CSV table of C-alpha atoms in Angstrom, one decimal:
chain,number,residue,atom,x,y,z
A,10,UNK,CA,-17.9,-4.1,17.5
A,11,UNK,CA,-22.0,-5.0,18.0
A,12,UNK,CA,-23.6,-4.8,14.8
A,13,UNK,CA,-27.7,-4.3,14.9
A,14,UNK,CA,-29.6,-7.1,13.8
A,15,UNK,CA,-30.3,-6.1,10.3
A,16,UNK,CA,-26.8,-5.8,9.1
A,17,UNK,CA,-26.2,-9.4,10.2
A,18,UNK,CA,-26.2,-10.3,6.5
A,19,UNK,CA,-23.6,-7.5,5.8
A,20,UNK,CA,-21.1,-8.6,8.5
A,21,UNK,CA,-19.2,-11.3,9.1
A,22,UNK,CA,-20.5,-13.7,12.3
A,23,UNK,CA,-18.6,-14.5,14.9
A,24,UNK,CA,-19.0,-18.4,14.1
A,25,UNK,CA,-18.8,-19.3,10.3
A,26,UNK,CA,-17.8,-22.8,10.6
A,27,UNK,CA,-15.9,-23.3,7.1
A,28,UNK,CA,-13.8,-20.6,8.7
A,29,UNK,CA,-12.0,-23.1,11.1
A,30,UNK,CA,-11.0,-20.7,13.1
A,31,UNK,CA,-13.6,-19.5,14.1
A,32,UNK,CA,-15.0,-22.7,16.0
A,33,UNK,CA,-12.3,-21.9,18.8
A,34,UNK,CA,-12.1,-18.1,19.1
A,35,UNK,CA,-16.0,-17.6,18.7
A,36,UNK,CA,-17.4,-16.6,21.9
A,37,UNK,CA,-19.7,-18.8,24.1
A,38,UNK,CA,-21.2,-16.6,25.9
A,39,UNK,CA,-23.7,-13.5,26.0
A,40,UNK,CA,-21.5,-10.2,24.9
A,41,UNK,CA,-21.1,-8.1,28.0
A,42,UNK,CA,-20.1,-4.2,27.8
A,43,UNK,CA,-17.2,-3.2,29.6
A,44,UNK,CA,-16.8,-0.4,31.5
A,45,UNK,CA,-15.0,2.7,30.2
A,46,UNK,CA,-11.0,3.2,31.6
A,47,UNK,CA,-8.5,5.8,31.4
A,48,UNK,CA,-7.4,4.9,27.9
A,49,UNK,CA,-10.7,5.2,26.4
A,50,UNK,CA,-10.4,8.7,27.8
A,51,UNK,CA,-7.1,9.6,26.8
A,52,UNK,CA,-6.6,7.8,23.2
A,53,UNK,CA,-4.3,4.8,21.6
A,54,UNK,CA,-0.5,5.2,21.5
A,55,UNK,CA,0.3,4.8,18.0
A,56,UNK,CA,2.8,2.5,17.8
A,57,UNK,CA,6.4,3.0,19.7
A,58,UNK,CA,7.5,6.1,17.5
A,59,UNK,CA,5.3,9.1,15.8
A,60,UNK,CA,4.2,8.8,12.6
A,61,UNK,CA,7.6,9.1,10.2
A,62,UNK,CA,8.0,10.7,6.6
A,63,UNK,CA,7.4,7.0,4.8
A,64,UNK,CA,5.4,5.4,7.1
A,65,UNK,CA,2.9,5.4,4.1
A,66,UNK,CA,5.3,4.5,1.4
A,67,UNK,CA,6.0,0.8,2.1
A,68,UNK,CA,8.2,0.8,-0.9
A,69,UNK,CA,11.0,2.8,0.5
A,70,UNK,CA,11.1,1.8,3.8
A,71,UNK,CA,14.3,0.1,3.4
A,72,UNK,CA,17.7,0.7,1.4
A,73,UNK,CA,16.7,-1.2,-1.8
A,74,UNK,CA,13.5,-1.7,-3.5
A,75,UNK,CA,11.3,-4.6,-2.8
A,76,UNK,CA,10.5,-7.4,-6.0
A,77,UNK,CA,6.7,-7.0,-7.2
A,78,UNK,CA,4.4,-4.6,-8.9
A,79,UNK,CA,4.0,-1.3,-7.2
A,80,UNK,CA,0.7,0.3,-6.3
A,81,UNK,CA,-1.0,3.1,-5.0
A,82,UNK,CA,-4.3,2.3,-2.5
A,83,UNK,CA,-5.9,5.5,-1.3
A,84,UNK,CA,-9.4,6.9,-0.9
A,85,UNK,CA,-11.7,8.1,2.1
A,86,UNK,CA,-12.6,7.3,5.3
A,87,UNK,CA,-16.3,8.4,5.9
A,88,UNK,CA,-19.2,7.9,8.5
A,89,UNK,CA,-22.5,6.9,7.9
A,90,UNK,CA,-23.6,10.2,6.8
A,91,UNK,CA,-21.1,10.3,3.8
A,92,UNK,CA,-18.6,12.9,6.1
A,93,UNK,CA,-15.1,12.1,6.5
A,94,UNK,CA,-13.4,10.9,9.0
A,95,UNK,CA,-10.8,13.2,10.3
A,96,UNK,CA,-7.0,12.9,11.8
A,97,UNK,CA,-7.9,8.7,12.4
A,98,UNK,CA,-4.9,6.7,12.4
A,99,UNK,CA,-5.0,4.1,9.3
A,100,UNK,CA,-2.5,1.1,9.4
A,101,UNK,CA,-2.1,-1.8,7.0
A,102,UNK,CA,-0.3,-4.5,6.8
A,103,UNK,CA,0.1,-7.7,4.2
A,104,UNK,CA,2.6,-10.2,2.8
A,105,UNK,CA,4.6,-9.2,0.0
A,106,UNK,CA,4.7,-10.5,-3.9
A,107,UNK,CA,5.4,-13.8,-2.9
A,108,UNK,CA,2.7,-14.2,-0.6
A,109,UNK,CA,4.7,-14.3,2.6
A,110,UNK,CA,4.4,-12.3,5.6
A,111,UNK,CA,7.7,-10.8,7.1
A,112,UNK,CA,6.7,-12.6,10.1
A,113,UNK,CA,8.5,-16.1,12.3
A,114,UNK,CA,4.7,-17.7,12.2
A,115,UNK,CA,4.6,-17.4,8.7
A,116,UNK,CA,6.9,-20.7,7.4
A,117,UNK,CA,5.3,-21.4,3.6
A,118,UNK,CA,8.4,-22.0,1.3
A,119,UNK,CA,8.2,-18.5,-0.6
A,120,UNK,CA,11.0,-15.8,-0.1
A,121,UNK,CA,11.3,-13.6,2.4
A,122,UNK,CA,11.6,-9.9,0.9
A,123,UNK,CA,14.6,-8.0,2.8
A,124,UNK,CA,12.9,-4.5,1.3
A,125,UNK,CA,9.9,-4.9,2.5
A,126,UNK,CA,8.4,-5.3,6.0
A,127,UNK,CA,4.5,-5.0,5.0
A,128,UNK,CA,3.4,-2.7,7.4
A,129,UNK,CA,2.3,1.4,7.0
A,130,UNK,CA,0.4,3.8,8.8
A,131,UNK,CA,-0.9,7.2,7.9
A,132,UNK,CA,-3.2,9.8,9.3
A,133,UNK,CA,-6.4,11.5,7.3
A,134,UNK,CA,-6.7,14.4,6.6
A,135,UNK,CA,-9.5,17.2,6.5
A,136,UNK,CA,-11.4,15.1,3.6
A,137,UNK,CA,-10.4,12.1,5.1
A,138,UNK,CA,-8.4,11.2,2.9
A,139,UNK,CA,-5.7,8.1,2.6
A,140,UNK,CA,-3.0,7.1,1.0
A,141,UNK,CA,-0.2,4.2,0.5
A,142,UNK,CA,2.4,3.0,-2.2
A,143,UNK,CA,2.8,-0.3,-1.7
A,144,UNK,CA,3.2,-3.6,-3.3
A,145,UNK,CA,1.2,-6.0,-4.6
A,146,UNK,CA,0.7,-8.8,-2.4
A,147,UNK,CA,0.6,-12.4,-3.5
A,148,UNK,CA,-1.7,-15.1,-2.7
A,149,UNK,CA,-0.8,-17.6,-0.2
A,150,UNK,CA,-1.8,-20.8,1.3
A,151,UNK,CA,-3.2,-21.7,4.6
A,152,UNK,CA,-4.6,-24.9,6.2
A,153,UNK,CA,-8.0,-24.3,6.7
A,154,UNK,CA,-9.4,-26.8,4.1
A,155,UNK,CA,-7.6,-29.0,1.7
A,156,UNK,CA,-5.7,-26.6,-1.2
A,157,UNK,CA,-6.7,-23.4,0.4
A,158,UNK,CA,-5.4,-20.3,-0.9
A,159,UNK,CA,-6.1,-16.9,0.5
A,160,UNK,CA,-6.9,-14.1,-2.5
A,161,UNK,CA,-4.4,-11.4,-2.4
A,162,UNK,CA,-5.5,-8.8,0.4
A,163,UNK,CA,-4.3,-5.8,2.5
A,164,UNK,CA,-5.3,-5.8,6.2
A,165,UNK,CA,-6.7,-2.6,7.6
A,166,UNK,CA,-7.0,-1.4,10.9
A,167,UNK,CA,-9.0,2.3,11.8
A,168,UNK,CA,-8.4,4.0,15.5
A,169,UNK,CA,-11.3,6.6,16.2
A,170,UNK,CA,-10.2,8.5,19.7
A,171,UNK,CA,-10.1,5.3,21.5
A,172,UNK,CA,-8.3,1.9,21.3
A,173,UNK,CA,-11.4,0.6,22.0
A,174,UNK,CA,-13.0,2.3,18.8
A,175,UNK,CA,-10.5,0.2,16.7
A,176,UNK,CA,-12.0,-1.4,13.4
A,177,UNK,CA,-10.0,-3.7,11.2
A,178,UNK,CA,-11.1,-5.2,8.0
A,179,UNK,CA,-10.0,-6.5,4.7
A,180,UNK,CA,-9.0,-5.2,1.0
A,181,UNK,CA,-8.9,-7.6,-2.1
A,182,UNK,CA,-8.4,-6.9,-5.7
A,183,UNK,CA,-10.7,-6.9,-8.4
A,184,UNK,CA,-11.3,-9.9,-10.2
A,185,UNK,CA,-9.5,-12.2,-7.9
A,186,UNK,CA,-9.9,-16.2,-9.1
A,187,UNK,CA,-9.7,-17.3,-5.4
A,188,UNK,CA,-13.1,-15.4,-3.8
A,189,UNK,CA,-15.0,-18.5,-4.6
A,190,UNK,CA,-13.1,-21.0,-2.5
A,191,UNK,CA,-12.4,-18.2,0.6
A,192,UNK,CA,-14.5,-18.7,3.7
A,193,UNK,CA,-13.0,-15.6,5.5
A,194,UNK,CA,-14.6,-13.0,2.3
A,195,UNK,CA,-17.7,-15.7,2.1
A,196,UNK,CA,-18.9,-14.9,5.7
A,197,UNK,CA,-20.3,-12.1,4.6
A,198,UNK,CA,-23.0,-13.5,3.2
A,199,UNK,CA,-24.6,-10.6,1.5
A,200,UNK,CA,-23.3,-10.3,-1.9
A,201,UNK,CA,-23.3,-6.4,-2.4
A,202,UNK,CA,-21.5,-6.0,1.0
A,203,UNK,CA,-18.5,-8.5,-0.3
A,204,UNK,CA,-18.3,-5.7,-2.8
A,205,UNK,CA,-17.7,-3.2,-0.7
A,206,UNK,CA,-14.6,-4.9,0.5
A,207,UNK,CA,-13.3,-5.0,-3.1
A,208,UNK,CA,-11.2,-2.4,-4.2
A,209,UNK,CA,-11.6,-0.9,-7.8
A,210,UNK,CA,-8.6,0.0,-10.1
A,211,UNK,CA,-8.0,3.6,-10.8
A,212,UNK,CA,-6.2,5.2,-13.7
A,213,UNK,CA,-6.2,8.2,-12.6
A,214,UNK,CA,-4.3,7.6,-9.6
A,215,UNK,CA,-1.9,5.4,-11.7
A,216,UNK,CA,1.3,6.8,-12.2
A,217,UNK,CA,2.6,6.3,-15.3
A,218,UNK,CA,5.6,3.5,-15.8
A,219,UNK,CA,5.9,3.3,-12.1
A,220,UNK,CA,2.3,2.1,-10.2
A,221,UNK,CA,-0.9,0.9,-10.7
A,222,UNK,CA,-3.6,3.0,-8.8
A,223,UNK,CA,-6.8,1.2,-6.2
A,224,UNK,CA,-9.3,3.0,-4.5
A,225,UNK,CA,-10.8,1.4,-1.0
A,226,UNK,CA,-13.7,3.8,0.4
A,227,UNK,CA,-14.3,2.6,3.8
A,228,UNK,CA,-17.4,3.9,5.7
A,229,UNK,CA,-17.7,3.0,9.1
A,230,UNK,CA,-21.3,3.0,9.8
A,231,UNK,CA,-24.5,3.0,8.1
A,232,UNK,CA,-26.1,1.1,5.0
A,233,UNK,CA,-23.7,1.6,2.7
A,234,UNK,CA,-20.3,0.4,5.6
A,235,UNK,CA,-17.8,-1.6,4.8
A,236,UNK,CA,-17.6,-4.9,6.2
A,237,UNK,CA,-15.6,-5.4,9.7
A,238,UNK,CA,-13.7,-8.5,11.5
A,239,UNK,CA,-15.7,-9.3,14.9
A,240,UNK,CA,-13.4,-9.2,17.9
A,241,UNK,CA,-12.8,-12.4,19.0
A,242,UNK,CA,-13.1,-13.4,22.9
């Protein structure tokens, strides 16, 4: 995604050296815009299979339930203009109470969860709305600076009518001890647009003895968007 000038502050850059890994995928040269293809024209495949009945409900995706606290994230997608986003494909995925990913890159010494795979998807619908019951991940570290630990998140990834339109991004949790130290929520340097990536808790979504409620607005465009991951080259 090309983001004007004057939201430079509000996005991350594609070179923020404390984020190591940046240095390497960071591109060298002047962007260049490629020409449009059949499948800008004709829209993503999502996935191998259509969208199933708990594709949304990460908790029951598997025969018995996964260890940590439950919660509910939902909430709107909008555009610029404060309209929703309509029938776009929302995916998340994240590592599990522990803080590991169900995934064979992932090797830090904290259980694998055989309930949970940490991955849903869900479509919006006429409000735009979202919604996912979930877990809550853990923290977990990683080696890009001595004792690094990254704050509990959810990874999200928006389709508009085109793969190419795809927008991904990050959710943390209110109140987080870890922002301080994390170089991949710092490179967006302006401080009211690290808000926006923060989710806020939500009682009224809560549901009673059972799961903590979060609410993650995410507009697309405009002043008021949410920060977005640069494509790497």
């Amino acid at each position: 995604m090309l983001v004007p000038q004057e939201d430079e502050l509000e996005q991350p850059p594609y070179l923020y050296p404390d984020y190591v890994g940046t240095r390497l995928r960071a591109p060298k040269e002047p962007l260049i815009i490629l020409p449009k293809t059949l499948s800008d024209v004709t829209g993503p495949v999502y996935g191998h299979h259509r969208l199933g009945e708990l594709d949304n409900d990460l908790t029951r995706q598997h025969e018995g339930e996964p260890q940590g606290q439950k919660i509910i994230v939902h909430g709107r997608v909008l555009d610029g203009d404060g309209r929703p986003v309509r029938n776009t494909l929302v995916e998340i995925w994240q590592a599990n109470a522990a803080g590991r990913y169900r995934h064979k890159v992932d090797q830090h010494p904290a259980p694998i969860d055989p309930n949970f795979s940490g991955a849903g998807r869900t479509m919006t619908d006429d409000d735009g709305y979202y919604r996912f019951i979930t877990i809550k991940p853990g923290a977990y570290p990683w080696q890009n600076h001595y004792n690094a630990w990254r704050p509990a998140h959810i990874h999200f990834s928006l389709f508009g009518r085109a793969f190419r339109s795809r927008l991904v991004t990050q959710m943390y949790f209110p109140g987080d001890p870890l922002f301080f130290q994390d170089p991949i929520f710092n490179s967006v340097r302006d401080e009211k647009a690290r808000q926006r990536m923060i989710s806020t808790f939500d009682l009224d979504a809560t549901i009673p003895e059972e799961a903590l409620g979060f609410r993650f607005d995410i507009v697309l465009e405009g002043r008021y968007a949410t920060p977005f991951e640069r494509p790497h080259a």
